[in-house]
Tab-separated table of C-alpha atoms and ligand atoms in Angstrom:
chain	number	residue	atom	x	y	z
A	1	UNK	CA	-211.956	164.457	79.506
A	2	UNK	CA	-213.641	164.668	82.893
A	3	UNK	CA	-213.988	161.740	85.251
A	4	UNK	CA	-216.602	161.695	87.964
A	5	UNK	CA	-216.153	159.711	91.153
A	6	UNK	CA	-218.527	159.100	94.032
A	7	UNK	CA	-215.997	157.874	96.588
A	8	UNK	CA	-216.592	157.004	100.171
A	9	UNK	CA	-215.204	160.175	101.731
A	10	UNK	CA	-212.947	158.445	104.281
A	11	UNK	CA	-211.430	156.009	101.839
A	12	UNK	CA	-210.253	158.781	99.559
A	13	UNK	CA	-209.295	161.362	102.130
A	14	UNK	CA	-205.706	160.129	102.447
A	15	UNK	CA	-205.329	159.907	98.712
A	16	UNK	CA	-206.699	163.390	98.244
A	17	UNK	CA	-204.871	165.106	101.079
A	18	UNK	CA	-201.712	165.944	99.101
A	19	UNK	CA	-203.668	167.711	96.387
A	20	UNK	CA	-206.245	169.280	98.681
A	21	UNK	CA	-204.674	172.739	98.627
A	22	UNK	CA	-204.228	172.689	94.888
A	23	UNK	CA	-207.899	171.834	94.653
A	24	UNK	CA	-209.034	174.648	96.936
A	25	UNK	CA	-206.914	177.023	94.930
A	26	UNK	CA	-208.499	175.941	91.666
A	27	UNK	CA	-212.017	176.235	93.076
A	28	UNK	CA	-211.324	179.655	94.561
A	29	UNK	CA	-210.092	181.019	91.249
A	30	UNK	CA	-213.310	180.215	89.484
A	31	UNK	CA	-215.970	182.895	89.981
A	32	UNK	CA	-218.743	180.702	88.701
A	33	UNK	CA	-217.990	177.134	89.603
A	34	UNK	CA	-220.883	175.741	87.546
A	35	UNK	CA	-219.526	172.587	86.019
A	36	UNK	CA	-217.311	172.581	82.963
A	37	UNK	CA	-220.100	170.570	81.367
A	38	UNK	CA	-222.266	173.700	81.343
A	39	UNK	CA	-219.810	176.023	79.624
A	40	UNK	CA	-220.754	177.101	76.085
A	41	UNK	CA	-218.693	175.320	73.435
A	42	UNK	CA	-218.189	175.886	69.737
A	43	UNK	CA	-219.496	173.400	67.225
A	44	UNK	CA	-218.037	174.585	63.927
A	45	UNK	CA	-218.514	178.350	64.210
A	46	UNK	CA	-221.756	178.180	66.195
A	47	UNK	CA	-221.528	178.663	69.951
A	48	UNK	CA	-223.653	176.000	71.641
A	49	UNK	CA	-224.976	177.174	74.989
A	50	UNK	CA	-227.371	175.923	77.663
A	51	UNK	CA	-229.974	174.409	77.486
A	52	UNK	CA	-228.464	172.988	74.298
A	53	UNK	CA	-225.474	170.690	74.590
A	54	UNK	CA	-223.053	168.837	72.344
A	55	UNK	CA	-223.465	165.119	71.785
A	56	UNK	CA	-220.045	163.535	72.323
A	57	UNK	CA	-218.613	160.445	73.934
A	58	UNK	CA	-219.145	161.916	77.415
A	59	UNK	CA	-222.766	162.878	76.953
A	60	UNK	CA	-223.824	159.225	77.063
A	61	UNK	CA	-222.834	159.373	80.754
A	62	UNK	CA	-223.860	162.936	81.581
A	63	UNK	CA	-224.636	166.291	80.042
A	64	UNK	CA	-225.671	169.774	81.108
A	65	UNK	CA	-228.830	170.762	79.247
A	66	UNK	CA	-232.324	169.585	78.389
A	67	UNK	CA	-233.269	166.165	77.125
A	68	UNK	CA	-233.763	166.219	73.360
A	69	UNK	CA	-231.640	169.399	73.028
A	70	UNK	CA	-228.439	167.555	72.074
A	71	UNK	CA	-226.526	168.831	69.049
A	72	UNK	CA	-224.333	166.672	66.844
A	73	UNK	CA	-221.152	168.115	65.336
A	74	UNK	CA	-220.311	165.990	62.300
A	75	UNK	CA	-217.488	166.951	59.963
A	76	UNK	CA	-219.064	167.593	56.580
A	77	UNK	CA	-216.780	168.573	53.720
A	78	UNK	CA	-214.243	171.046	55.087
A	79	UNK	CA	-216.209	172.096	58.124
A	80	UNK	CA	-218.142	171.030	61.179
A	81	UNK	CA	-221.899	171.555	60.954
A	82	UNK	CA	-224.069	171.620	64.069
A	83	UNK	CA	-227.157	169.460	63.599
A	84	UNK	CA	-230.188	168.771	65.763
A	85	UNK	CA	-232.842	166.106	65.230
A	86	UNK	CA	-236.459	167.111	65.837
A	87	UNK	CA	-239.244	164.652	65.173
A	88	UNK	CA	-236.832	162.423	63.255
A	89	UNK	CA	-235.795	165.210	60.847
A	90	UNK	CA	-232.403	166.906	60.708
A	91	UNK	CA	-231.981	170.652	61.081
A	92	UNK	CA	-228.857	172.762	60.820
A	93	UNK	CA	-228.276	175.024	63.853
A	94	UNK	CA	-227.552	178.523	62.529
A	95	UNK	CA	-227.448	180.511	65.781
A	96	UNK	CA	-228.268	180.166	69.474
A	97	UNK	CA	-229.297	183.466	71.034
A	98	UNK	CA	-230.144	184.374	74.628
A	99	UNK	CA	-233.616	182.914	74.426
A	100	UNK	CA	-234.087	181.558	70.917
A	101	UNK	CA	-232.502	179.213	68.400
A	102	UNK	CA	-232.412	179.641	64.632
A	103	UNK	CA	-232.675	176.395	62.662
A	104	UNK	CA	-232.862	175.528	59.015
A	105	UNK	CA	-234.073	172.348	57.402
A	106	UNK	CA	-231.068	170.294	56.236
A	107	UNK	CA	-232.913	169.450	53.009
A	108	UNK	CA	-232.928	173.100	51.902
A	109	UNK	CA	-229.940	174.449	53.832
A	110	UNK	CA	-227.194	176.068	51.790
A	111	UNK	CA	-224.709	175.479	54.606
A	112	UNK	CA	-224.451	171.835	53.680
A	113	UNK	CA	-221.875	171.333	50.942
A	114	UNK	CA	-222.729	169.530	47.754
A	115	UNK	CA	-224.825	170.380	44.725
A	116	UNK	CA	-227.201	173.337	45.195
A	117	UNK	CA	-230.243	172.288	47.162
A	118	UNK	CA	-233.687	172.443	45.690
A	119	UNK	CA	-235.821	174.605	47.989
A	120	UNK	CA	-238.523	171.949	47.920
A	121	UNK	CA	-239.552	171.199	51.497
A	122	UNK	CA	-240.021	167.512	52.270
A	123	UNK	CA	-241.736	167.596	55.612
A	124	UNK	CA	-243.399	169.816	58.192
A	125	UNK	CA	-241.644	170.771	61.414
A	126	UNK	CA	-242.481	168.372	64.210
A	127	UNK	CA	-241.519	169.654	67.650
A	128	UNK	CA	-242.975	166.560	69.338
A	129	UNK	CA	-243.428	167.138	73.054
A	130	UNK	CA	-240.142	169.005	73.506
A	131	UNK	CA	-240.397	172.282	75.465
A	132	UNK	CA	-239.920	174.233	72.212
A	133	UNK	CA	-242.264	176.593	70.401
A	134	UNK	CA	-242.218	178.870	67.367
A	135	UNK	CA	-241.502	182.509	68.192
A	136	UNK	CA	-243.765	185.304	66.979
A	137	UNK	CA	-241.178	186.396	64.378
A	138	UNK	CA	-242.086	183.518	62.081
A	139	UNK	CA	-244.556	183.061	59.262
A	140	UNK	CA	-245.828	179.778	57.872
A	141	UNK	CA	-245.697	178.798	54.230
A	142	UNK	CA	-247.910	176.102	52.797
A	143	UNK	CA	-246.670	174.135	49.794
A	144	UNK	CA	-249.013	172.160	47.618
A	145	UNK	CA	-247.668	169.516	45.284
A	146	UNK	CA	-249.044	167.633	42.308
A	147	UNK	CA	-252.038	169.907	41.811
A	148	UNK	CA	-254.294	169.840	38.782
A	149	UNK	CA	-254.571	173.578	39.330
A	150	UNK	CA	-253.359	175.798	42.138
A	151	UNK	CA	-255.940	176.408	44.864
A	152	UNK	CA	-257.298	179.974	44.644
A	153	UNK	CA	-255.339	181.165	47.726
A	154	UNK	CA	-251.979	179.898	46.425
A	155	UNK	CA	-249.512	180.907	43.705
A	156	UNK	CA	-247.939	178.625	41.155
A	157	UNK	CA	-244.240	177.749	41.515
A	158	UNK	CA	-242.225	177.362	38.312
A	159	UNK	CA	-238.856	176.286	39.755
A	160	UNK	CA	-237.981	173.173	37.672
A	161	UNK	CA	-236.466	171.102	40.511
A	162	UNK	CA	-239.831	171.154	42.313
A	163	UNK	CA	-241.276	168.601	39.966
A	164	UNK	CA	-240.488	164.999	40.645
A	165	UNK	CA	-241.910	161.821	39.243
A	166	UNK	CA	-243.978	163.696	36.673
A	167	UNK	CA	-245.839	165.651	39.294
A	168	UNK	CA	-248.262	168.265	38.102
A	169	UNK	CA	-248.370	171.866	39.402
A	170	UNK	CA	-246.711	173.044	42.630
A	171	UNK	CA	-248.045	176.053	44.547
A	172	UNK	CA	-247.140	178.107	47.618
A	173	UNK	CA	-249.056	180.326	50.025
A	174	UNK	CA	-247.947	182.611	52.860
A	175	UNK	CA	-250.395	181.452	55.493
A	176	UNK	CA	-252.468	184.004	57.299
A	177	UNK	CA	-255.607	183.955	59.356
A	178	UNK	CA	-257.707	183.188	56.293
A	179	UNK	CA	-258.366	179.483	56.247
A	180	UNK	CA	-257.128	177.619	53.236
A	181	UNK	CA	-260.494	176.581	51.940
A	182	UNK	CA	-260.887	176.247	48.228
A	183	UNK	CA	-261.477	173.638	45.622
A	184	UNK	CA	-258.438	171.451	46.217
A	185	UNK	CA	-256.802	169.303	43.568
A	186	UNK	CA	-253.360	168.565	45.004
A	187	UNK	CA	-252.083	165.271	46.394
A	188	UNK	CA	-249.562	166.592	48.937
A	189	UNK	CA	-249.439	169.528	51.330
A	190	UNK	CA	-246.414	170.507	53.442
A	191	UNK	CA	-246.354	173.424	55.892
A	192	UNK	CA	-243.036	174.938	56.905
A	193	UNK	CA	-241.982	177.972	58.933
A	194	UNK	CA	-239.624	180.816	58.046
A	195	UNK	CA	-238.575	184.045	59.736
A	196	UNK	CA	-241.134	186.609	58.538
A	197	UNK	CA	-238.518	189.315	58.013
A	198	UNK	CA	-236.885	187.148	55.337
A	199	UNK	CA	-240.108	187.036	53.355
A	200	UNK	CA	-240.193	190.836	53.441
A	201	UNK	CA	-236.520	191.056	52.521
A	202	UNK	CA	-237.025	188.913	49.412
A	203	UNK	CA	-240.340	190.167	48.089
A	204	UNK	CA	-240.382	187.919	45.073
A	205	UNK	CA	-241.400	184.821	46.962
A	206	UNK	CA	-241.692	182.689	43.863
A	207	UNK	CA	-238.161	183.146	42.581
A	208	UNK	CA	-236.496	183.642	45.951
A	209	UNK	CA	-237.658	180.551	47.834
A	210	UNK	CA	-234.062	179.354	47.552
A	211	UNK	CA	-232.959	182.424	49.549
A	212	UNK	CA	-235.757	182.462	52.102
A	213	UNK	CA	-236.041	178.809	53.121
A	214	UNK	CA	-232.346	178.241	53.992
A	215	UNK	CA	-232.457	181.202	56.384
A	216	UNK	CA	-234.661	179.084	58.571
A	217	UNK	CA	-237.043	179.646	61.433
A	218	UNK	CA	-236.828	180.597	65.070
A	219	UNK	CA	-237.782	178.595	68.147
A	220	UNK	CA	-237.927	179.521	71.795
A	221	UNK	CA	-237.810	177.140	74.708
A	222	UNK	CA	-239.597	176.961	78.002
A	223	UNK	CA	-238.299	175.476	81.208
A	224	UNK	CA	-238.335	171.712	81.112
A	225	UNK	CA	-240.327	169.847	83.760
A	226	UNK	CA	-238.452	169.218	86.978
A	227	UNK	CA	-235.895	172.008	86.526
A	228	UNK	CA	-237.754	174.798	88.342
A	229	UNK	CA	-235.912	174.624	91.658
A	230	UNK	CA	-232.565	174.061	90.014
A	231	UNK	CA	-232.789	176.999	87.607
A	232	UNK	CA	-234.430	179.286	90.150
A	233	UNK	CA	-231.381	178.797	92.357
A	234	UNK	CA	-229.139	179.717	89.386
A	235	UNK	CA	-228.338	176.103	88.606
A	236	UNK	CA	-228.319	174.337	85.272
A	237	UNK	CA	-230.367	171.252	84.624
A	238	UNK	CA	-228.709	168.180	83.267
A	239	UNK	CA	-228.835	164.436	83.080
A	240	UNK	CA	-226.722	161.606	84.410
A	241	UNK	CA	-227.086	158.018	83.268
A	242	UNK	CA	-227.321	156.658	86.816
A	243	UNK	CA	-229.622	159.233	88.410
A	244	UNK	CA	-231.585	160.871	85.582
A	245	UNK	CA	-232.133	164.600	86.131
A	246	UNK	CA	-229.286	166.388	87.890
A	247	UNK	CA	-228.608	169.970	88.836
A	248	UNK	CA	-225.271	171.603	88.146
A	249	UNK	CA	-225.387	174.406	90.659
A	250	UNK	CA	-223.068	176.990	92.108
A	251	UNK	CA	-222.450	174.621	95.019
A	252	UNK	CA	-221.539	171.692	92.802
A	253	UNK	CA	-223.875	169.005	91.610
A	254	UNK	CA	-226.936	167.382	93.040
A	255	UNK	CA	-228.371	164.169	91.743
A	256	UNK	CA	-231.915	165.425	92.257
A	257	UNK	CA	-232.727	168.414	90.126
A	258	UNK	CA	-235.814	169.355	92.034
A	259	UNK	CA	-234.616	169.462	95.641
A	260	UNK	CA	-232.984	171.998	97.874
A	261	UNK	CA	-229.317	172.224	97.026
A	262	UNK	CA	-226.787	171.367	99.713
A	263	UNK	CA	-225.586	174.273	101.774
A	264	UNK	CA	-221.949	173.404	101.381
A	265	UNK	CA	-219.961	171.286	99.049
A	266	UNK	CA	-216.335	170.325	99.330
A	267	UNK	CA	-214.864	170.080	95.897
A	268	UNK	CA	-211.628	168.499	94.830
A	269	UNK	CA	-210.215	168.941	91.395
A	270	UNK	CA	-206.852	167.685	90.339
A	271	UNK	CA	-205.060	167.065	87.154
A	272	UNK	CA	-203.740	163.593	86.366
A	273	UNK	CA	-201.843	163.834	83.120
A	274	UNK	CA	-204.397	165.264	80.739
A	275	UNK	CA	-207.370	164.211	82.870
A	276	UNK	CA	-209.178	166.482	85.275
A	277	UNK	CA	-210.441	164.371	88.157
A	278	UNK	CA	-213.389	165.797	90.022
A	279	UNK	CA	-214.781	164.571	93.285
A	280	UNK	CA	-216.939	166.175	95.914
A	281	UNK	CA	-218.762	165.758	99.175
A	282	UNK	CA	-222.115	167.349	99.854
A	283	UNK	CA	-222.896	168.697	103.306
A	284	UNK	CA	-226.540	169.304	104.196
A	285	UNK	CA	-227.291	171.566	107.110
B	301	LIG	C1	-213.733	160.923	73.358
B	301	LIG	O1	-213.468	161.691	72.204
B	301	LIG	C2	-212.170	162.283	72.192
B	301	LIG	C3	-212.039	163.124	70.944
B	301	LIG	O2	-213.223	163.742	70.622
B	301	LIG	C4	-211.110	161.196	72.215
B	301	LIG	O3	-209.837	161.806	72.266
B	301	LIG	C5	-211.317	160.317	73.425
B	301	LIG	O4	-210.409	159.236	73.375
B	301	LIG	C6	-212.732	159.770	73.457
B	301	LIG	N1	-212.929	159.025	74.687
B	301	LIG	C7	-213.475	157.822	74.715
B	301	LIG	C8	-213.649	157.211	76.058
B	301	LIG	O5	-213.862	157.263	73.711
B	302	LIG	C1	-223.161	155.111	82.779
B	302	LIG	O1	-222.013	155.487	82.041
B	302	LIG	C2	-220.827	154.829	82.482
B	302	LIG	C3	-219.636	155.442	81.748
B	302	LIG	O2	-219.893	155.547	80.382
B	302	LIG	C4	-220.961	153.345	82.222
B	302	LIG	O3	-219.793	152.675	82.647
B	302	LIG	C5	-222.157	152.834	82.974
B	302	LIG	O4	-222.354	151.469	82.658
B	302	LIG	C6	-223.398	153.616	82.625
B	302	LIG	N1	-224.491	153.213	83.506
B	302	LIG	C7	-225.695	152.942	83.066
B	302	LIG	C8	-226.721	152.602	84.091
B	302	LIG	O5	-225.985	152.979	81.870
B	303	LIG	C1	-233.701	165.209	53.392
B	303	LIG	O1	-233.023	165.109	54.641
B	303	LIG	C2	-232.973	163.812	55.167
B	303	LIG	C3	-232.315	163.903	56.504
B	303	LIG	O2	-233.169	164.584	57.400
B	303	LIG	C4	-232.204	162.898	54.227
B	303	LIG	O3	-232.206	161.590	54.730
B	303	LIG	C5	-232.848	162.941	52.856
B	303	LIG	O4	-232.074	162.177	51.957
B	303	LIG	C6	-232.979	164.355	52.366
B	303	LIG	N1	-233.711	164.327	51.092
B	303	LIG	C7	-233.382	165.087	50.070
B	303	LIG	C8	-234.146	164.863	48.815
B	303	LIG	O5	-232.506	165.926	50.144
B	304	LIG	C1	-247.186	178.187	62.197
B	304	LIG	O1	-247.612	176.854	62.436
B	304	LIG	C2	-247.339	176.371	63.738
B	304	LIG	C3	-247.810	174.948	63.815
B	304	LIG	O2	-247.404	174.215	62.729
B	304	LIG	C4	-248.050	177.225	64.767
B	304	LIG	O3	-247.710	176.773	66.052
B	304	LIG	C5	-247.621	178.663	64.617
B	304	LIG	O4	-248.356	179.473	65.491
B	304	LIG	C6	-247.861	179.139	63.178
B	304	LIG	N1	-247.295	180.477	63.047
B	304	LIG	C7	-247.947	181.447	62.487
B	304	LIG	C8	-247.229	182.760	62.428
B	304	LIG	O5	-249.091	181.314	62.060
B	305	LIG	C1	-250.194	162.976	41.116
B	305	LIG	O1	-251.594	162.920	41.047
B	305	LIG	C2	-252.082	161.964	40.160
B	305	LIG	C3	-253.597	162.126	40.059
B	305	LIG	O2	-254.179	162.150	41.355
B	305	LIG	C4	-251.708	160.583	40.677
B	305	LIG	O3	-252.171	159.576	39.786
B	305	LIG	C5	-250.176	160.488	40.768
B	305	LIG	O4	-249.818	159.263	41.350
B	305	LIG	C6	-249.673	161.639	41.608
B	305	LIG	N1	-248.225	161.642	41.549
B	305	LIG	C7	-247.465	161.654	42.644
B	305	LIG	C8	-245.993	161.634	42.427
B	305	LIG	O5	-247.941	161.709	43.763
């Protein structure tokens, strides 16, 4: 657990003096002193890295990452499953790469233990106003439920679990540039996104929806507002409950993410039992 103090420098100087050299030693050993809060951490067997972060009992006070990019790590069955909420819906985090994240809808994900999931999608993917976007490696699928007959562009689905409450036909279409205009006799339409390569890998779309959908879709992120200066100076954007946006930078931390970072920071770290106590003083030149 990490504590964070903002002491008056003089009041703590005497207290800190005995451990000062230990502290300098610790700081000197670290090549990249960007805060511990910014280090990638495992959630189950998925490595969670910036700008994503793990929701825990410290992240209510501060975290290193973008707002809305928090990942929960609940224990489900025998394992820990990383989950993110987007637009009120839960997604399982399959992989975080250098510049993209692979998610799959919890409702169709095979990673979640329990009875086999029906690959019936329940909702579209709502990215809200988060700085996230679909990558170009995806394709969209449109699902049409409770149709008198399938629209001419779509194909009928015969997977039994698709039919609830005496619904009539269900149909699917790999969306392309052709607009979905046809005589329409369905009562519900849901659009979801999958990695295009998985459609090619399982050519029989109609019987292999249960293989394709759980593999998920890919999103990329763009820099969140207010983090330009911080990230351009090799910092990491974060949030603190007292100051809002903060910058974890190679010099330490600054409460304002979008300002010039201090030219020098004195850092003190010491260990108190199992706690690492961190305190610092910023020097502007
Ligand atoms: C935070 O969680 C850890 C375990 O995840 C626990 O050991 C610690 O006591 C918790 N701290 C607080 C303040 O709740
Ligand atoms: C910020 O978090 C700390 C530690 O959890 C808490 O004591 C404090 O009340 C919080 N401040 C605000 C403004 O929420
Ligand atoms: C779909 O997932 C949501 C959580 O996002 C859950 O509340 C709901 O029960 C799931 N529905 C089905 C039919 O699996
Ligand atoms: C899929 O739909 C989303 C919006 O729902 C859109 O942003 C994206 O460009 C579409 N992807 C393709 C490959 O058409
Ligand atoms: C399916 O469509 C019929 C005819 O429009 C409608 O009466 C029925 O309520 C619909 N069922 C569901 C589950 O939406």
